[in-house]
Amino acid sequence: MKNQLYIYNTLSREKEIFKPLIPQRVGLYVCGPTVYGDPHLGHARPAITFDLLTRLLTHLEYKVRYVRNITDVGHLENDADEGEDKIAKKAKLDELEPMEVAQHYTNRYHDYMKMLNVKSPSIEPQASGHIIEQIQVIQSIIDKGYAYESNGSVYFDVKKYNEKYPYGILSGRKVEDLINNTRSLDGQSEKRDGLDFALWKKAAPEHIMRWPSEWSNGFPGWHLECSAMSKKYLGQQFDIHGGGMDLLFPHHECEIAQSTVANGVIPAKYWMHNNMITIEGQKMGKSLGNFITLEQFFTGKHDKLEKAYSPMTIRFFILQAHYRSTLDFGNEALLAAEKGLNRLMEAISNLDKIKASNSSNVDIASLKEKCYNAILDDLNSPILIAHLFDGVKIINNLLSGNHTISQSDLNELTSFMHLFVHEILGLEVTSSQNTDNNDQLNNVMQLLLTMRNDAKSNKDWAMADKIRDELNNLGFIIKDSSDGASWELK
């Protein structure tokens, strides 16, 4: 029943049969978050996309090493080579150490990913913990003549690289066009060319995050971090590199250039990119200020939200669109996702109520084959979900007595519905669908109590009191004791 997996390779711009470099083993690297703020819907999409891929590969009996990094240094404003470090800027605003900011938002990211039922990666390296490896990669690129030092910073020579290798191989951009479109920006005079990008930046006197190198006390370039960490944990070449479409250029293009020079080979065989989540047609993101955090979705506390939505509703909403298509936020779509998810979960819970008969007039084998064909066709989750709703119709017809099913077919139907819904799509029963299961409610409440405790630690008494009072208005009693805070319903 299980056929060949096809994935769309951005590098070749076509679907390809997936063939790992080592049989039955998969090396997967995905660009993770820059941890300077709460995760929003735009962070959820790549996490869920590559969680879906990992779940499917595991089901297909591949041994997967999934590496997803944490960027805690070097990511400058506007994704450029100049400006403040995003984490250092947040640290100044909050009067904290940069690593306090990074740790706090890393923890928050983990909390929300757990609520979305996103499995943890095999390895989650932090950029700040791999400075030595990054310096080694930079030195290798300098030794091979493709980088130069200027005023304590080190830049990659794009034009020289393009003489031997095609810069733009992933994005389809041509150096000639990039030259014509490159503006002269303040602070870039130390570069030989505006196309060149930073491998190492000399730290300004006020820059907190810095490390010693032979070029200067400074910090690594954002693009370089992924090249160094993917090589360390997956080797010079691995199977799949993933991330959001917004990272395709320049981030992933620069990764390819760096790794090709340092290692002599393009780092990944397949490149997968999930598309953007938009809000009123514009990309949702922190830099644009139009994002809605996951916390706001789960609590309903945002002026664009009609109500709170459960983590599983958000996961289902994202899976209803193909990962390579844009997904536009809207309350109507979220309400429809909530309704559809409830229908799906209710049908699965009703499987235990079906009684088998001596004959069967439903085609379970064909439905199962359609489900496999959909998910193996470049993770086509919306088509898979459509077929699963065909399964819902069968279940409802069996309950009403319109269809009959044999015990073997009932076992098969139960098995593959659970497989695709729970194990591959990663959808869980929530408290709203099962009153005996309060895990989701407990998770949300513990998250809110953690936020309140953080506010108290930061002496933000007004915020701590506001969380307590708002929860009280919603029917929750918060109790403080020497062992910490607890909650109960009124």
Coordinates of C-alpha atoms in Angstrom, one line a residue:
M1 CA 0.0 0.0 0.0
K2 CA 2.8 2.4 0.8
N3 CA 4.3 3.8 -2.4
Q4 CA 7.1 6.2 -3.3
L5 CA 7.3 9.6 -1.6
Y6 CA 7.5 12.6 -3.9
I7 CA 8.6 16.0 -2.7
Y8 CA 8.9 19.3 -4.5
N9 CA 12.5 20.4 -4.7
T10 CA 13.0 24.1 -4.8
L11 CA 16.4 23.5 -6.3
S12 CA 15.1 21.7 -9.4
R13 CA 11.7 23.4 -9.3
E14 CA 9.9 20.1 -9.8
K15 CA 8.6 17.2 -7.8
E16 CA 11.2 14.4 -7.4
I17 CA 11.2 10.9 -6.0
F18 CA 12.7 11.1 -2.6
K19 CA 15.9 9.0 -2.4
P20 CA 18.0 9.5 0.7
L21 CA 21.8 9.6 0.5
I22 CA 21.9 6.7 2.9
P23 CA 19.2 4.0 2.5
Q24 CA 16.5 4.3 5.2
R25 CA 18.2 7.2 6.9
V26 CA 17.3 10.9 6.6
G27 CA 19.2 14.0 7.6
L28 CA 16.8 17.0 7.9
Y29 CA 17.8 20.5 8.7
V30 CA 15.2 23.3 9.3
C31 CA 15.8 26.9 10.1
G32 CA 14.3 27.5 13.5
P33 CA 13.2 30.8 15.2
T34 CA 15.1 33.9 16.1
V35 CA 14.1 34.1 19.8
Y36 CA 13.3 37.7 20.6
G37 CA 9.5 37.6 20.9
D38 CA 6.5 35.3 21.4
P39 CA 5.9 32.8 18.6
H40 CA 3.1 33.7 16.1
L41 CA 1.1 31.9 13.4
G42 CA 4.0 32.4 11.0
H43 CA 6.2 30.3 13.3
A44 CA 3.6 27.6 13.6
R45 CA 3.5 26.9 9.9
P46 CA 7.1 25.7 9.3
A47 CA 7.0 23.8 12.6
I48 CA 3.9 22.0 11.7
T49 CA 5.0 21.4 8.0
F50 CA 8.2 19.7 9.0
D51 CA 6.6 17.9 11.9
L52 CA 4.2 16.4 9.3
L53 CA 7.2 15.5 7.1
T54 CA 9.1 13.9 10.0
R55 CA 6.0 11.9 11.1
L56 CA 5.5 10.6 7.6
L57 CA 9.2 9.7 7.2
T58 CA 9.1 7.9 10.5
H59 CA 6.0 6.0 9.5
L60 CA 7.7 5.0 6.3
E61 CA 10.4 3.4 8.5
Y62 CA 13.2 5.9 7.9
K63 CA 15.5 6.8 10.8
V64 CA 15.3 10.6 10.9
R65 CA 17.8 12.9 12.4
Y66 CA 15.9 16.2 12.5
V67 CA 18.0 19.3 13.3
R68 CA 16.2 22.6 14.0
N69 CA 18.4 25.5 15.2
I70 CA 17.7 28.3 17.6
T71 CA 19.1 31.7 16.4
D72 CA 20.2 33.6 19.5
V73 CA 22.8 35.9 18.0
G74 CA 23.8 37.5 14.7
H75 CA 20.3 38.1 13.2
L76 CA 20.3 41.8 12.6
E77 CA 17.4 44.1 11.9
N78 CA 15.8 43.8 8.4
D79 CA 17.8 40.6 7.8
A80 CA 20.7 42.8 6.7
D81 CA 24.4 43.2 7.5
E82 CA 23.9 46.4 9.4
G83 CA 21.8 47.5 12.3
E84 CA 21.1 46.2 15.8
D85 CA 21.0 42.5 16.7
K86 CA 17.3 41.7 17.2
I87 CA 17.9 40.0 20.5
A88 CA 20.3 42.6 21.8
K89 CA 17.7 45.3 21.0
K90 CA 15.0 43.5 22.9
A91 CA 17.4 43.0 25.8
K92 CA 18.0 46.8 26.0
L93 CA 14.3 47.5 25.9
D94 CA 13.6 45.0 28.7
E95 CA 16.8 45.8 30.7
L96 CA 17.9 42.2 30.6
E97 CA 20.9 40.2 29.4
P98 CA 20.6 39.0 25.8
M99 CA 20.8 35.4 26.9
E100 CA 17.9 36.0 29.3
V101 CA 15.8 37.2 26.4
A102 CA 16.9 34.2 24.3
Q103 CA 16.2 31.7 27.0
H104 CA 12.9 33.2 27.9
Y105 CA 11.6 33.1 24.3
T106 CA 13.1 29.7 23.6
N107 CA 11.1 28.4 26.5
R108 CA 8.0 30.1 25.2
Y109 CA 8.5 28.7 21.8
H110 CA 8.9 25.2 23.2
D111 CA 5.7 25.6 25.3
Y112 CA 3.6 26.6 22.3
M113 CA 5.1 23.9 20.0
K114 CA 4.1 21.3 22.6
M115 CA 0.6 22.7 22.7
L116 CA 0.4 22.4 18.9
N117 CA 1.6 18.7 19.3
V118 CA 4.8 19.5 17.3
K119 CA 7.4 16.9 18.3
S120 CA 10.8 18.1 19.4
P121 CA 13.7 17.8 16.9
S122 CA 16.5 15.3 17.4
I123 CA 19.0 18.1 18.0
E124 CA 18.3 21.8 18.6
P125 CA 21.6 23.6 18.4
Q126 CA 22.0 27.3 19.4
A127 CA 24.1 29.6 17.3
S128 CA 25.8 31.1 20.3
G129 CA 27.0 27.6 21.3
H130 CA 28.8 27.0 18.0
I131 CA 31.1 30.0 17.6
I132 CA 34.2 27.9 17.2
E133 CA 32.7 25.8 14.4
Q134 CA 31.6 29.0 12.6
I135 CA 35.0 30.6 12.9
Q136 CA 36.5 27.4 11.3
V137 CA 34.1 27.6 8.4
I138 CA 35.0 31.3 7.8
Q139 CA 38.7 30.5 7.9
S140 CA 38.2 27.7 5.3
I141 CA 36.3 30.2 3.0
I142 CA 39.1 32.8 3.4
D143 CA 41.8 30.1 2.7
K144 CA 40.1 29.2 -0.5
G145 CA 40.0 32.8 -1.6
Y146 CA 36.3 33.5 -1.5
A147 CA 36.1 35.9 1.5
Y148 CA 38.1 38.9 2.6
E149 CA 38.6 40.8 5.9
S150 CA 37.7 44.5 6.0
N151 CA 38.0 46.7 9.1
G152 CA 37.6 43.6 11.4
S153 CA 34.6 42.2 9.5
V154 CA 34.7 39.3 7.0
Y155 CA 32.6 39.3 3.8
F156 CA 31.9 36.6 1.2
D157 CA 33.0 37.6 -2.3
V158 CA 29.8 36.9 -4.4
K159 CA 31.2 38.0 -7.7
K160 CA 34.3 35.8 -7.4
Y161 CA 32.1 32.9 -6.4
N162 CA 29.8 33.5 -9.4
E163 CA 32.8 33.1 -11.7
K164 CA 33.0 29.4 -10.8
Y165 CA 29.6 28.6 -9.2
P166 CA 26.1 29.8 -10.1
Y167 CA 25.0 32.2 -7.4
G168 CA 21.3 32.3 -7.5
I169 CA 20.9 28.6 -8.2
L170 CA 18.1 28.2 -5.6
S171 CA 16.2 31.4 -6.1
G172 CA 16.6 31.7 -9.8
R173 CA 18.1 35.2 -9.4
K174 CA 21.0 36.3 -11.6
V175 CA 24.0 38.3 -10.3
E176 CA 23.6 40.8 -13.2
D177 CA 20.1 41.7 -12.1
L178 CA 21.1 41.8 -8.4
I179 CA 23.9 44.3 -9.2
N180 CA 21.4 46.6 -11.0
N181 CA 19.0 46.4 -8.1
T182 CA 21.6 46.8 -5.3
R183 CA 21.3 50.2 -3.6
S184 CA 24.3 51.9 -1.9
L185 CA 23.5 51.8 1.8
D186 CA 25.2 53.6 4.6
G187 CA 27.7 51.4 6.5
Q188 CA 28.4 49.1 3.5
S189 CA 31.4 51.0 2.3
E190 CA 33.8 48.4 3.8
K191 CA 32.4 45.8 1.4
R192 CA 34.0 45.5 -2.0
D193 CA 30.6 45.1 -3.5
G194 CA 27.1 45.6 -2.3
L195 CA 26.2 42.0 -3.1
D196 CA 28.8 40.6 -0.6
F197 CA 27.4 39.4 2.7
A198 CA 28.9 39.2 6.2
L199 CA 30.5 36.0 7.5
W200 CA 31.8 37.8 10.6
K201 CA 30.9 41.3 11.9
K202 CA 33.2 43.4 14.1
A203 CA 31.2 44.4 17.2
A204 CA 30.6 48.1 17.8
P205 CA 31.6 49.2 21.3
E206 CA 28.0 49.1 22.6
H207 CA 27.4 45.6 21.1
I208 CA 26.9 43.2 24.0
M209 CA 27.2 39.9 22.2
R210 CA 30.7 39.4 21.0
W211 CA 33.4 36.7 20.8
P212 CA 37.2 36.9 20.1
S213 CA 38.5 36.0 16.7
E214 CA 41.7 36.8 14.7
W215 CA 39.8 39.4 12.8
S216 CA 38.1 41.2 15.7
N217 CA 35.9 40.9 18.7
G218 CA 32.6 40.3 17.0
F219 CA 29.9 37.9 16.1
P220 CA 29.0 35.5 13.2
G221 CA 26.9 36.4 10.2
W222 CA 23.3 35.1 10.3
H223 CA 23.6 33.0 7.2
L224 CA 26.8 31.3 8.3
E225 CA 25.3 29.9 11.5
C226 CA 23.2 27.3 9.6
S227 CA 26.0 26.3 7.4
A228 CA 28.2 25.5 10.4
M229 CA 25.5 23.7 12.5
S230 CA 24.1 21.6 9.7
K231 CA 27.6 20.4 8.8
K232 CA 28.4 19.6 12.4
Y233 CA 25.3 17.4 13.0
L234 CA 24.4 16.2 9.5
G235 CA 27.7 16.2 7.5
Q236 CA 28.9 18.1 4.5
Q237 CA 25.9 17.0 2.5
F238 CA 22.5 15.8 3.9
D239 CA 19.1 15.0 2.5
I240 CA 16.6 17.8 3.1
H241 CA 16.9 21.5 4.1
G242 CA 13.7 23.2 5.0
G243 CA 12.4 26.5 6.0
G244 CA 9.9 29.3 5.2
M245 CA 9.7 30.8 1.7
D246 CA 11.0 34.1 3.1
L247 CA 14.3 32.4 3.8
L248 CA 14.9 31.3 0.3
F249 CA 16.7 34.5 -0.6
P250 CA 19.1 35.6 0.6
H251 CA 19.4 33.3 3.6
H252 CA 19.4 29.9 1.9
E253 CA 21.1 31.2 -1.2
C254 CA 24.0 32.4 1.0
E255 CA 24.1 29.1 2.8
I256 CA 24.6 27.3 -0.5
A257 CA 27.4 29.6 -1.5
Q258 CA 29.2 29.3 1.9
S259 CA 28.9 25.5 2.1
T260 CA 29.8 24.9 -1.5
V261 CA 33.1 26.7 -1.0
A262 CA 33.8 25.3 2.4
N263 CA 32.8 21.7 1.7
G264 CA 32.9 21.5 -2.1
V265 CA 29.3 20.4 -2.4
I266 CA 25.8 21.9 -2.1
P267 CA 24.8 21.2 1.5
A268 CA 21.4 19.6 0.8
K269 CA 20.0 17.4 -1.9
Y270 CA 16.4 18.5 -1.5
W271 CA 15.2 22.0 -0.5
M272 CA 11.7 22.4 0.8
H273 CA 10.0 25.7 1.5
N274 CA 6.6 26.3 3.1
N275 CA 4.7 29.4 1.9
M276 CA 3.7 32.4 4.0
I277 CA 0.7 33.0 6.2
T278 CA -0.9 36.3 5.1
I279 CA -3.2 38.7 6.9
E280 CA -5.3 40.9 4.6
G281 CA -2.9 39.8 1.8
Q282 CA 0.3 40.8 3.5
K283 CA 2.9 38.5 5.0
M284 CA 2.4 38.0 8.7
G285 CA 5.6 38.8 10.7
K286 CA 7.1 40.6 13.6
S287 CA 9.0 43.1 11.4
L288 CA 5.8 44.2 9.8
G289 CA 4.0 44.5 13.1
N290 CA 0.9 42.7 11.8
F291 CA 1.3 39.3 13.5
I292 CA -1.0 37.5 15.9
T293 CA 0.8 35.5 18.6
L294 CA -0.2 32.0 19.3
E295 CA -1.1 33.1 22.9
Q296 CA -3.6 35.5 21.4
F297 CA -5.1 32.8 19.2
F298 CA -5.5 30.5 22.2
T299 CA -7.0 33.2 24.5
G300 CA -8.9 35.3 21.8
K301 CA -7.2 38.5 23.0
H302 CA -6.7 40.3 19.7
D303 CA -9.0 42.7 17.9
K304 CA -9.0 40.7 14.7
L305 CA -10.1 37.5 16.5
E306 CA -13.8 36.8 17.1
K307 CA -13.0 34.2 19.8
A308 CA -10.3 31.9 21.2
Y309 CA -9.2 28.9 19.1
S310 CA -7.7 25.7 20.4
P311 CA -4.2 24.6 19.5
M312 CA -5.6 21.7 17.5
T313 CA -7.9 24.1 15.6
I314 CA -4.8 26.1 14.6
R315 CA -3.0 22.9 13.6
F316 CA -5.9 21.7 11.5
F317 CA -6.3 25.2 9.9
I318 CA -2.7 25.1 8.8
L319 CA -2.9 21.5 7.5
Q320 CA -6.0 22.3 5.5
A321 CA -3.8 24.2 3.0
H322 CA -0.9 22.7 1.1
Y323 CA 2.4 23.7 2.6
R324 CA 3.5 25.4 -0.6
S325 CA 0.4 27.5 -1.0
T326 CA -0.2 30.8 0.8
L327 CA -2.6 30.7 3.7
D328 CA -4.7 33.8 4.5
F329 CA -5.8 34.3 8.0
G330 CA -9.5 34.9 8.6
N331 CA -12.1 34.2 11.3
E332 CA -14.4 32.4 8.9
A333 CA -11.7 30.0 7.9
L334 CA -10.8 29.4 11.5
L335 CA -14.4 28.7 12.5
A336 CA -14.8 26.4 9.5
A337 CA -11.6 24.6 10.6
E338 CA -12.9 24.2 14.1
K339 CA -16.2 22.8 12.9
G340 CA -14.4 20.4 10.5
L341 CA -12.0 19.2 13.2
N342 CA -14.9 18.5 15.6
R343 CA -16.7 16.5 12.9
L344 CA -13.5 14.5 12.2
M345 CA -12.8 13.8 15.9
E346 CA -16.4 12.9 16.6
A347 CA -16.4 10.3 13.8
I348 CA -13.3 8.7 15.1
S349 CA -14.7 8.5 18.6
N350 CA -17.7 6.8 17.1
L351 CA -15.7 4.0 15.6
D352 CA -16.0 2.0 18.8
K353 CA -19.8 2.2 18.5
I354 CA -19.9 0.4 15.1
K355 CA -21.0 -3.2 15.1
A356 CA -19.5 -5.5 12.4
S357 CA -21.7 -7.7 10.3
N358 CA -21.1 -10.8 8.1
S359 CA -20.9 -8.7 4.9
S360 CA -19.3 -5.5 3.8
N361 CA -20.5 -2.9 1.2
V362 CA -17.8 -0.3 1.8
D363 CA -14.5 -0.1 -0.1
I364 CA -12.0 0.5 2.7
A365 CA -8.9 -0.6 0.6
S366 CA -9.6 2.0 -2.1
L367 CA -10.0 4.8 0.5
K368 CA -6.8 3.8 2.3
E369 CA -4.9 3.9 -1.0
K370 CA -6.2 7.4 -1.8
C371 CA -5.1 8.6 1.6
Y372 CA -1.5 7.3 1.0
N373 CA -1.4 8.6 -2.5
A374 CA -2.3 12.1 -1.2
I375 CA 0.2 12.4 1.6
L376 CA 3.0 10.8 -0.5
D377 CA 2.4 13.4 -3.2
D378 CA 4.5 16.2 -1.7
L379 CA 2.6 16.1 1.6
N380 CA -0.7 17.0 0.1
S381 CA -2.5 17.3 3.4
P382 CA -5.7 19.1 2.1
I383 CA -6.4 16.2 -0.3
L384 CA -5.6 13.7 2.5
I385 CA -8.1 15.5 4.8
A386 CA -10.7 15.5 2.0
H387 CA -10.3 11.7 1.8
L388 CA -10.5 11.4 5.6
F389 CA -13.9 13.1 5.4
D390 CA -14.9 10.4 2.9
G391 CA -14.1 8.1 5.8
V392 CA -16.3 10.2 8.1
K393 CA -19.2 9.7 5.7
I394 CA -18.6 6.0 5.8
I395 CA -18.6 6.0 9.6
N396 CA -21.8 8.0 9.8
N397 CA -23.5 5.7 7.3
L398 CA -22.4 2.7 9.3
L399 CA -23.8 4.2 12.5
S400 CA -27.1 4.9 10.8
G401 CA -27.3 1.4 9.4
N402 CA -27.1 2.5 5.7
H403 CA -23.9 0.5 5.2
T404 CA -22.6 -2.8 6.6
I405 CA -19.0 -3.7 7.3
S406 CA -17.1 -6.9 8.1
Q407 CA -14.9 -7.2 11.2
S408 CA -11.7 -7.2 9.2
D409 CA -12.8 -4.1 7.2
L410 CA -13.8 -2.4 10.5
N411 CA -10.4 -3.1 12.0
E412 CA -8.7 -1.7 8.8
L413 CA -10.9 1.4 8.8
T414 CA -10.2 2.0 12.5
S415 CA -6.5 1.4 12.1
F416 CA -5.9 3.7 9.2
M417 CA -8.1 6.5 10.4
H418 CA -6.2 6.6 13.7
L419 CA -2.9 6.4 11.7
F420 CA -3.5 9.3 9.5
V421 CA -5.4 11.6 11.9
H422 CA -3.3 11.0 15.1
E423 CA 0.1 9.7 14.0
I424 CA 0.7 11.5 10.7
L425 CA -1.4 14.7 10.9
G426 CA -0.7 14.9 14.6
L427 CA -4.2 15.9 15.6
E428 CA -5.2 15.1 19.2
V429 CA -8.5 15.0 21.0
T430 CA -9.0 18.2 22.9
S431 CA -11.0 19.0 26.0
S432 CA -13.8 20.5 23.9
Q433 CA -14.2 17.2 22.1
N434 CA -13.7 15.0 25.2
T435 CA -14.8 16.3 28.6
D436 CA -12.7 13.6 30.3
N437 CA -9.5 14.9 28.8
N438 CA -8.4 18.3 30.2
D439 CA -4.8 18.2 29.0
Q440 CA -5.2 21.2 26.7
L441 CA -6.9 23.3 29.3
N442 CA -4.2 22.4 31.8
N443 CA -1.5 23.3 29.3
V444 CA -3.1 26.7 28.6
M445 CA -3.6 27.5 32.3
Q446 CA -0.1 26.4 33.2
L447 CA 1.2 28.7 30.5
L448 CA -0.8 31.6 31.8
L449 CA 0.4 31.0 35.4
T450 CA 4.0 30.9 34.1
M451 CA 3.5 34.2 32.4
R452 CA 2.1 35.6 35.6
N453 CA 5.1 34.3 37.6
D454 CA 7.4 35.8 35.0
A455 CA 5.7 39.2 35.4
K456 CA 6.1 39.0 39.2
S457 CA 9.8 38.1 38.8
N458 CA 10.2 41.2 36.7
K459 CA 8.3 43.2 39.3
D460 CA 5.5 43.9 36.8
W461 CA 2.8 43.7 39.4
A462 CA 0.2 45.4 37.2
M463 CA 0.5 42.6 34.6
A464 CA 0.5 39.9 37.2
D465 CA -2.7 41.3 38.8
K466 CA -4.3 41.7 35.4
I467 CA -3.7 38.0 34.5
R468 CA -5.2 37.0 37.8
D469 CA -8.2 39.3 37.5
E470 CA -8.9 38.4 33.8
L471 CA -8.9 34.7 34.7
N472 CA -11.1 35.4 37.6
N473 CA -13.6 37.1 35.3
L474 CA -13.5 34.0 33.1
G475 CA -14.4 31.8 36.0
F476 CA -11.0 30.6 37.2
I477 CA -9.7 31.0 40.8
I478 CA -6.0 31.5 41.2
K479 CA -4.4 30.5 44.5
D480 CA -0.9 31.5 45.5
S481 CA 1.1 29.5 48.0
S482 CA 4.7 28.8 49.0
D483 CA 4.7 25.9 46.5
G484 CA 3.6 28.3 43.6
A485 CA 0.3 29.2 42.0
S486 CA -2.5 26.8 41.3
W487 CA -6.0 27.2 39.7
E488 CA -9.5 25.8 39.9
L489 CA -12.8 26.5 38.4
K490 CA -15.4 28.6 40.4

